[in-house]
mmCIF file of C-alpha atoms and ligand atoms in Angstrom:
data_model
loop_
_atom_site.group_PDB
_atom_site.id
_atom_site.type_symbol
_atom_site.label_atom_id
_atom_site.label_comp_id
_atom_site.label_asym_id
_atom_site.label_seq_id
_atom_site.Cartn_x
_atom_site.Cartn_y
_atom_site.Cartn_z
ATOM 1 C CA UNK A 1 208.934 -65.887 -130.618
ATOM 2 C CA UNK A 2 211.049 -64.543 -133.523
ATOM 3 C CA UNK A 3 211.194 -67.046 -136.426
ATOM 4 C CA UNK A 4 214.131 -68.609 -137.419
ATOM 5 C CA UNK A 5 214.890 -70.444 -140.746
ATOM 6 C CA UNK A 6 217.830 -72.391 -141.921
ATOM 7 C CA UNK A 7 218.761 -73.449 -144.843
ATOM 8 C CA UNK A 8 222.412 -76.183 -146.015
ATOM 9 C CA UNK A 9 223.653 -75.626 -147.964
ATOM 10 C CA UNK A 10 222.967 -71.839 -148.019
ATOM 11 C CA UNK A 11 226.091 -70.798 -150.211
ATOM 12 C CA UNK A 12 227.272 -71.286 -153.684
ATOM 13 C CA UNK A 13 229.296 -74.679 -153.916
ATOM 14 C CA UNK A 14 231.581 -74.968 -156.492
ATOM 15 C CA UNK A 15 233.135 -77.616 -158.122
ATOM 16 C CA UNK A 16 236.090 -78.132 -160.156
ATOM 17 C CA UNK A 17 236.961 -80.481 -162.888
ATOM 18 C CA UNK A 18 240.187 -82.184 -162.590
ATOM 19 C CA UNK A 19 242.753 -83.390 -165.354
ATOM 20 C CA UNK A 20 242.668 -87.082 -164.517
ATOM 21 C CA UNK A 21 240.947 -89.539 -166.253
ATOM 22 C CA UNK A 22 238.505 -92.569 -166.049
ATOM 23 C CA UNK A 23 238.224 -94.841 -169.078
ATOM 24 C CA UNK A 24 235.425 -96.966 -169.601
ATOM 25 C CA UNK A 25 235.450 -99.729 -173.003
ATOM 26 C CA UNK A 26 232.664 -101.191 -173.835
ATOM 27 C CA UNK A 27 232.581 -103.797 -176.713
ATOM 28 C CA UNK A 28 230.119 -106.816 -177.892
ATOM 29 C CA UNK A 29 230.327 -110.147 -176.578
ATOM 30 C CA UNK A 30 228.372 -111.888 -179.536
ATOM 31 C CA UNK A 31 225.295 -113.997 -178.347
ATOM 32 C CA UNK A 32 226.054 -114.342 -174.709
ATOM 33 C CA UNK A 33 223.580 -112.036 -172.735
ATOM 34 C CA UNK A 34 225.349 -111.427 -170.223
ATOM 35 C CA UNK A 35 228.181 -108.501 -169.313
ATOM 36 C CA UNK A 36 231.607 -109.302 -168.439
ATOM 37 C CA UNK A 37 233.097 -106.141 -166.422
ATOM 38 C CA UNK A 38 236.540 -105.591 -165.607
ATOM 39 C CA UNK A 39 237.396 -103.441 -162.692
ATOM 40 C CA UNK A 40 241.256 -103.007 -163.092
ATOM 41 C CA UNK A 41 241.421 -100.994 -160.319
ATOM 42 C CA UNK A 42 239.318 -103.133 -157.981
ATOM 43 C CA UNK A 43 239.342 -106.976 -158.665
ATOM 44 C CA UNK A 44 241.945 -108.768 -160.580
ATOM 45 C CA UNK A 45 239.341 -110.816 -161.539
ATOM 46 C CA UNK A 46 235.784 -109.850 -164.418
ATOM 47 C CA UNK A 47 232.606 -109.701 -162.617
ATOM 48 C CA UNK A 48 229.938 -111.474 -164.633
ATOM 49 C CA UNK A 49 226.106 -110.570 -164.511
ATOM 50 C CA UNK A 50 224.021 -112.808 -166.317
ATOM 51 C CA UNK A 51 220.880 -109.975 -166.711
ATOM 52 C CA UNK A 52 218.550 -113.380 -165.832
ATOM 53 C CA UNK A 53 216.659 -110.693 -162.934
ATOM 54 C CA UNK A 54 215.226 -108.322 -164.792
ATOM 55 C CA UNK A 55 216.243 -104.578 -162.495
ATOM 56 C CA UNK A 56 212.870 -102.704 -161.652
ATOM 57 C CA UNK A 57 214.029 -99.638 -163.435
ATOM 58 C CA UNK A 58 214.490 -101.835 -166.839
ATOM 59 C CA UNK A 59 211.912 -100.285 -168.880
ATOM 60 C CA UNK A 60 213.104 -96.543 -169.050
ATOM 61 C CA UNK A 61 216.376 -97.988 -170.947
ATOM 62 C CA UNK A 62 214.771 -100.539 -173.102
ATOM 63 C CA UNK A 63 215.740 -98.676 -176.286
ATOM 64 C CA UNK A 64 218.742 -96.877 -174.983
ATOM 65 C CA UNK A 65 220.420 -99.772 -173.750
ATOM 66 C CA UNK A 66 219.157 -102.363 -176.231
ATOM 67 C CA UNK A 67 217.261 -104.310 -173.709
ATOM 68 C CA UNK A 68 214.969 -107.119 -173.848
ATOM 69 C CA UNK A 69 211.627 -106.313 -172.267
ATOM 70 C CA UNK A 70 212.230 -109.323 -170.109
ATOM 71 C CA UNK A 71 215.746 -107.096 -169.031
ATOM 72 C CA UNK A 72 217.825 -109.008 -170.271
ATOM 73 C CA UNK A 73 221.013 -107.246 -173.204
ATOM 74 C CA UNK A 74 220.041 -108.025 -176.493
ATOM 75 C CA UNK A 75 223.872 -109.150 -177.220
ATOM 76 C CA UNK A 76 226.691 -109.743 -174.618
ATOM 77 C CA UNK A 77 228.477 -106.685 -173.269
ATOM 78 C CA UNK A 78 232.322 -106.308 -172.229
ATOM 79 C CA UNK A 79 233.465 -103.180 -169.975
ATOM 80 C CA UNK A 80 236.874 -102.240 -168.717
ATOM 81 C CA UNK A 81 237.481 -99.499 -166.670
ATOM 82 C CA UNK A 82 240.405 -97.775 -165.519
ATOM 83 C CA UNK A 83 241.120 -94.733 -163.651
ATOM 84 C CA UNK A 84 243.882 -92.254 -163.185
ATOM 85 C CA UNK A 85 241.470 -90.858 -159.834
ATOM 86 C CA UNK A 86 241.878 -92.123 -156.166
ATOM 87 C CA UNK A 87 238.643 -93.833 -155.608
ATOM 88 C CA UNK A 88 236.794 -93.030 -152.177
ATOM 89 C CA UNK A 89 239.228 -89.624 -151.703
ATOM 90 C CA UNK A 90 236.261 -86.519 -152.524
ATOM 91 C CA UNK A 91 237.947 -86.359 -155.991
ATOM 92 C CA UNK A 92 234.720 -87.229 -157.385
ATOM 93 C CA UNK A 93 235.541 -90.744 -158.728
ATOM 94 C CA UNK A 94 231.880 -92.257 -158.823
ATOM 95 C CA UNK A 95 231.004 -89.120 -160.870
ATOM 96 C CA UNK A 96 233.852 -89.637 -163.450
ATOM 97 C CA UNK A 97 233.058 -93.081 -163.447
ATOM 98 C CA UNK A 98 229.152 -92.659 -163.937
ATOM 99 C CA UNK A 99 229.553 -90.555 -166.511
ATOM 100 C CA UNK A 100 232.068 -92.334 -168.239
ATOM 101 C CA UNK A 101 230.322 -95.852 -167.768
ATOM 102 C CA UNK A 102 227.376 -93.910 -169.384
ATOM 103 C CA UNK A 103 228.649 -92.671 -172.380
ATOM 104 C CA UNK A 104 230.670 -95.261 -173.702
ATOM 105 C CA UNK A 105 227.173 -97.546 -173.244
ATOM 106 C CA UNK A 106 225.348 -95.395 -174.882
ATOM 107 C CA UNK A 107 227.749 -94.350 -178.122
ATOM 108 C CA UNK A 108 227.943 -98.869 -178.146
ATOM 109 C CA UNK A 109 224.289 -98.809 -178.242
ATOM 110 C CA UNK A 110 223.554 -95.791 -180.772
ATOM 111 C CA UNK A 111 226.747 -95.050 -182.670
ATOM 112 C CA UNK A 112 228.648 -91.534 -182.209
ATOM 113 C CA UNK A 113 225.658 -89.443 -181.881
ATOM 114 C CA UNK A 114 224.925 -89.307 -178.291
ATOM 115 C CA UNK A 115 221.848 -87.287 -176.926
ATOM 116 C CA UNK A 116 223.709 -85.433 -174.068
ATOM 117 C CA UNK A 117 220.786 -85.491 -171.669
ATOM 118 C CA UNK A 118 220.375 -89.050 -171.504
ATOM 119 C CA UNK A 119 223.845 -89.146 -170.659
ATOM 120 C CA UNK A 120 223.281 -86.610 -168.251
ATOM 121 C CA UNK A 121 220.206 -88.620 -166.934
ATOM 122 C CA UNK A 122 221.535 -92.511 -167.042
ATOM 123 C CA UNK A 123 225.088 -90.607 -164.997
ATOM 124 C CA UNK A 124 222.782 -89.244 -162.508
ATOM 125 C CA UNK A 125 221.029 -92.593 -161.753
ATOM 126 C CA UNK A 126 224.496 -94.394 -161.437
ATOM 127 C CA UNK A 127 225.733 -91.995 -159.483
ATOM 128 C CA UNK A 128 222.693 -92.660 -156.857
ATOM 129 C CA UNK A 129 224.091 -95.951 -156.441
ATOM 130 C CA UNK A 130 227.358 -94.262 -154.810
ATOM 131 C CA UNK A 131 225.865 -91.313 -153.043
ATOM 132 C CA UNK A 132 222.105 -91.762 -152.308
ATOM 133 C CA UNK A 133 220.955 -88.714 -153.414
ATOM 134 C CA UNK A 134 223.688 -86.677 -155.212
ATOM 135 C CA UNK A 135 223.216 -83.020 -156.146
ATOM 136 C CA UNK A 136 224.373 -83.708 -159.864
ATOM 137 C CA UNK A 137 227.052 -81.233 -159.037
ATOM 138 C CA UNK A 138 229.694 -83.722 -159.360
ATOM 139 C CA UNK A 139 228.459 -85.880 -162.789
ATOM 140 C CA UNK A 140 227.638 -81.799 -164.299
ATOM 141 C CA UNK A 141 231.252 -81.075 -163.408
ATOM 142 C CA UNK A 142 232.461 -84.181 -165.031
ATOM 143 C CA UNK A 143 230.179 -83.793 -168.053
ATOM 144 C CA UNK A 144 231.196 -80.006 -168.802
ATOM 145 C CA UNK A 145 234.493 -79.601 -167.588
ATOM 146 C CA UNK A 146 235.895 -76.761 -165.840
ATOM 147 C CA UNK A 147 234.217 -74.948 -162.670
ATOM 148 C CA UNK A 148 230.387 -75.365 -161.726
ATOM 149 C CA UNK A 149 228.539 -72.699 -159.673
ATOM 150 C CA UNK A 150 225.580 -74.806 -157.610
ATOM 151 C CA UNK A 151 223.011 -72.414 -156.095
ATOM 152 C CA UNK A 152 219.483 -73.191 -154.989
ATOM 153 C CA UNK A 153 219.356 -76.243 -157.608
ATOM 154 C CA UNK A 154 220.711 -74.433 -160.291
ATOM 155 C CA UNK A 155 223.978 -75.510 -161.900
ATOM 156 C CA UNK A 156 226.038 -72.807 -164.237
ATOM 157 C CA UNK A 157 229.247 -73.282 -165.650
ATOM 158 C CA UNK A 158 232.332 -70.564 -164.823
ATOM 159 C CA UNK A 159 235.777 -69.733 -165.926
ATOM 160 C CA UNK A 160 238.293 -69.071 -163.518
ATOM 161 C CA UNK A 161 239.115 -65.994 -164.463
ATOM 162 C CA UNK A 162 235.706 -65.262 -163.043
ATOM 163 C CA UNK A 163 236.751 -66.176 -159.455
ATOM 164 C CA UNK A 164 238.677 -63.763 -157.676
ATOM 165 C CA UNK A 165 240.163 -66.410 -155.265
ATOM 166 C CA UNK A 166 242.213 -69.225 -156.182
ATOM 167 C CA UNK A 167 241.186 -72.995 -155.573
ATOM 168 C CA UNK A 168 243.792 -75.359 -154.055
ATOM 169 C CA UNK A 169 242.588 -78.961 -154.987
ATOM 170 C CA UNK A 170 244.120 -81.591 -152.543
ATOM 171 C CA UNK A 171 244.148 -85.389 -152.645
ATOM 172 C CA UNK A 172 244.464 -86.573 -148.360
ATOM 173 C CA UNK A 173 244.683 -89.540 -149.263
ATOM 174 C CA UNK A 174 242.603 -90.280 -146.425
ATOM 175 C CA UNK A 175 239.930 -92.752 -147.722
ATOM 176 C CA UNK A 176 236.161 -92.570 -146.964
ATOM 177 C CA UNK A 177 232.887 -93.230 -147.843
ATOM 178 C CA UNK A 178 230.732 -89.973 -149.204
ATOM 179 C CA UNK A 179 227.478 -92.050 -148.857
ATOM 180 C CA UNK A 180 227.977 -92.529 -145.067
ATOM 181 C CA UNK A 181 228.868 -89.064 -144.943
ATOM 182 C CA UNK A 182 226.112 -87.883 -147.158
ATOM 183 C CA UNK A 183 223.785 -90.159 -144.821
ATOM 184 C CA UNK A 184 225.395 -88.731 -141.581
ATOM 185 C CA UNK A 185 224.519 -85.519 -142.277
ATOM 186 C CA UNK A 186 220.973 -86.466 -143.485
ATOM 187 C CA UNK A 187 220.298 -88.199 -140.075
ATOM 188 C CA UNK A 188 222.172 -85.300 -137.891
ATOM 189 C CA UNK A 189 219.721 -82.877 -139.913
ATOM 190 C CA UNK A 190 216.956 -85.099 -138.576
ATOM 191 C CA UNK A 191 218.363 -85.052 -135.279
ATOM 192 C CA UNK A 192 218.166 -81.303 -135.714
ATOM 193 C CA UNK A 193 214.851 -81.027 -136.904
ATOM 194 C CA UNK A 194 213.351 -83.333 -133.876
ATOM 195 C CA UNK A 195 215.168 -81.176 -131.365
ATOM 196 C CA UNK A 196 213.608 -77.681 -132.607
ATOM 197 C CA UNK A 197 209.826 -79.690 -132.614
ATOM 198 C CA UNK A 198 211.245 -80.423 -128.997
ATOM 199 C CA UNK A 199 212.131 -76.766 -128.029
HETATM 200 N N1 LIG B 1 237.640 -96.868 -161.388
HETATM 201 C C1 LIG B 1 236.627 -97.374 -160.712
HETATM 202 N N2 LIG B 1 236.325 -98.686 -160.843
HETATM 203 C C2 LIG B 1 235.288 -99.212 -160.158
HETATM 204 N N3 LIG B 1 234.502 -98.526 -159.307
HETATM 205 C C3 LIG B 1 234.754 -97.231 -159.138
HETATM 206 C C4 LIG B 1 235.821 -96.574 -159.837
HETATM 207 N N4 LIG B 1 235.827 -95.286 -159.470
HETATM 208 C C5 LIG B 1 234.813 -95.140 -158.582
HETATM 209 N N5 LIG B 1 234.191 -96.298 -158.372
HETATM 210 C C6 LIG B 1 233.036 -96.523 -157.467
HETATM 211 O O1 LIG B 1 232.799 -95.325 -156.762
HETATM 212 C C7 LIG B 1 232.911 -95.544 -155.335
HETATM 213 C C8 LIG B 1 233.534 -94.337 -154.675
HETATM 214 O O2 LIG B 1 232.569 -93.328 -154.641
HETATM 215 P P1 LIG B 1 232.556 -92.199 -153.517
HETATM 216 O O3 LIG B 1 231.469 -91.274 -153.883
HETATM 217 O O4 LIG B 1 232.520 -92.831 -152.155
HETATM 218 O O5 LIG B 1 233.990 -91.506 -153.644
HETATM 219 P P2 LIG B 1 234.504 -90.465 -154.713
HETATM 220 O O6 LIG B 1 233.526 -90.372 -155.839
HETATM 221 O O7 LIG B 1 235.899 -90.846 -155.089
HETATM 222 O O8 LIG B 1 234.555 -89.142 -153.874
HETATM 223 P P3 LIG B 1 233.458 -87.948 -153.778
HETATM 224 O O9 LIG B 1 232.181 -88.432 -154.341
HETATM 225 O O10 LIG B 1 233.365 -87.665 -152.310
HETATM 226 O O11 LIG B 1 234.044 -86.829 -154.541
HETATM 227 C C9 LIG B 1 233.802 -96.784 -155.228
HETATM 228 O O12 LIG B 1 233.557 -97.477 -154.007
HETATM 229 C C10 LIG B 1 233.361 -97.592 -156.417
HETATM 230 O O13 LIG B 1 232.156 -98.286 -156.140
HETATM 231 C C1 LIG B 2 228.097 -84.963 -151.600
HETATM 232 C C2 LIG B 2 228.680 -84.053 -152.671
HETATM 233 O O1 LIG B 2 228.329 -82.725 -152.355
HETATM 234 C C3 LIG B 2 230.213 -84.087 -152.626
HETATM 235 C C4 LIG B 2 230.841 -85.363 -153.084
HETATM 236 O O2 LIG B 2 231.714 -85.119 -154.153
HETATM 237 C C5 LIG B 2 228.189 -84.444 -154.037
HETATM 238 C C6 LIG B 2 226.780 -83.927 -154.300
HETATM 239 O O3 LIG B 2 226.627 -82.694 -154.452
HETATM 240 O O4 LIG B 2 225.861 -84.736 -154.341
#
């Protein structure tokens, strides 16, 4: 039998910054050790997390984040955050708002000179939270700006005056969930994968 192998995504992807914006504050909260987060565009009221559990992955961002061994903040943390993008609409608002969220802790924790790869590394993390297992496409898009080329694994920024097509970005406004969808496709693959073992 001939072989056959397939391979998704098996073009480039590209992805394109947009010019709307997520803002993330983050300021000290004196003693308290806990954060107070404000979701403006999500609850009228702050979420409060008192940091009492320590989270497993802790000890990677003890210095970066000024934690306690035990996990707790070393001072009390406020964060706002606002955004111009339509959350849940493929415009890429988790990435915005990883990479935002990750910055602005970072520059609080370590003044104005930021080490751009543990931004890119803390935005990546967050951003598993919202998709599972993100490329890094969308939180390298966010970081750099403009257009991203993604091909086998390999991200590389573009002008658009490189392209010879143009790109038509388009807000549905159809909300929906890209870790279902990211899941969805995961399980069809599987699906997939145990019907060829069948054949
Ligand atoms: N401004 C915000 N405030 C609070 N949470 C936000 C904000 N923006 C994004 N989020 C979080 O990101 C989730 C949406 O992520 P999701 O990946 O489903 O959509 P998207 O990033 O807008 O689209 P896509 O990833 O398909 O381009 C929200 O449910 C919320 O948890
Ligand atoms: C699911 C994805 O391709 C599109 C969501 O914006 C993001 C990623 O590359 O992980």
């Amino acid at each position: 039998m001939t072989e056959v192998v397939c391979t998704a995504p098996g073009k480039k992807a590209i992805a394109c910054a947009i010019d709307l914006k997520t803002t993330v504050k983050v300021s000290s909260l004196g003693k308290l050790r806990n954060a107070e987060i404000h979701l403006l565009d999500l609850t009228a009221d702050p979420v409060i997390l008192s940091f009492d559990a320590a989270e497993p992955n802790h000890e990677k961002y003890e210095n970066d984040m000024k934690l306690h061994p035990s996990g707790h903040f070393r001072c009390g943390i406020k964060i706002i955050v606002s955004s111009e993008i339509p959350i849940g609409s493929g415009l890429g608002s988790s990435a915005a708002f990883s990479v935002a969220l990750s910055t602005a802790l970072l520059t609080h924790h370590h003044g104005d000179i930021v080490d751009q790869s543990k931004v890119t590394l803390l935005a990546r993390e967050a951003e598993q939270f919202f998709h599972g297992r993100p490329s890094g496409l969308d939180t390298s898009t966010v970081e750099n700006g403009g257009m991203t080329v993604a091909e086998s694994g390999v991200f590389r920024k573009i002008h658009g005056h490189d392209l010879d097509f143009n790109i038509l970005i388009i807000n549905t406004a159809l909300p929906r969930d890209t870790k279902y969808m990211v899941n969805k496709v995961a399980k069809s693959l599987q699906v997939a994968q145990f019907a060829i073992i069948m054949i």
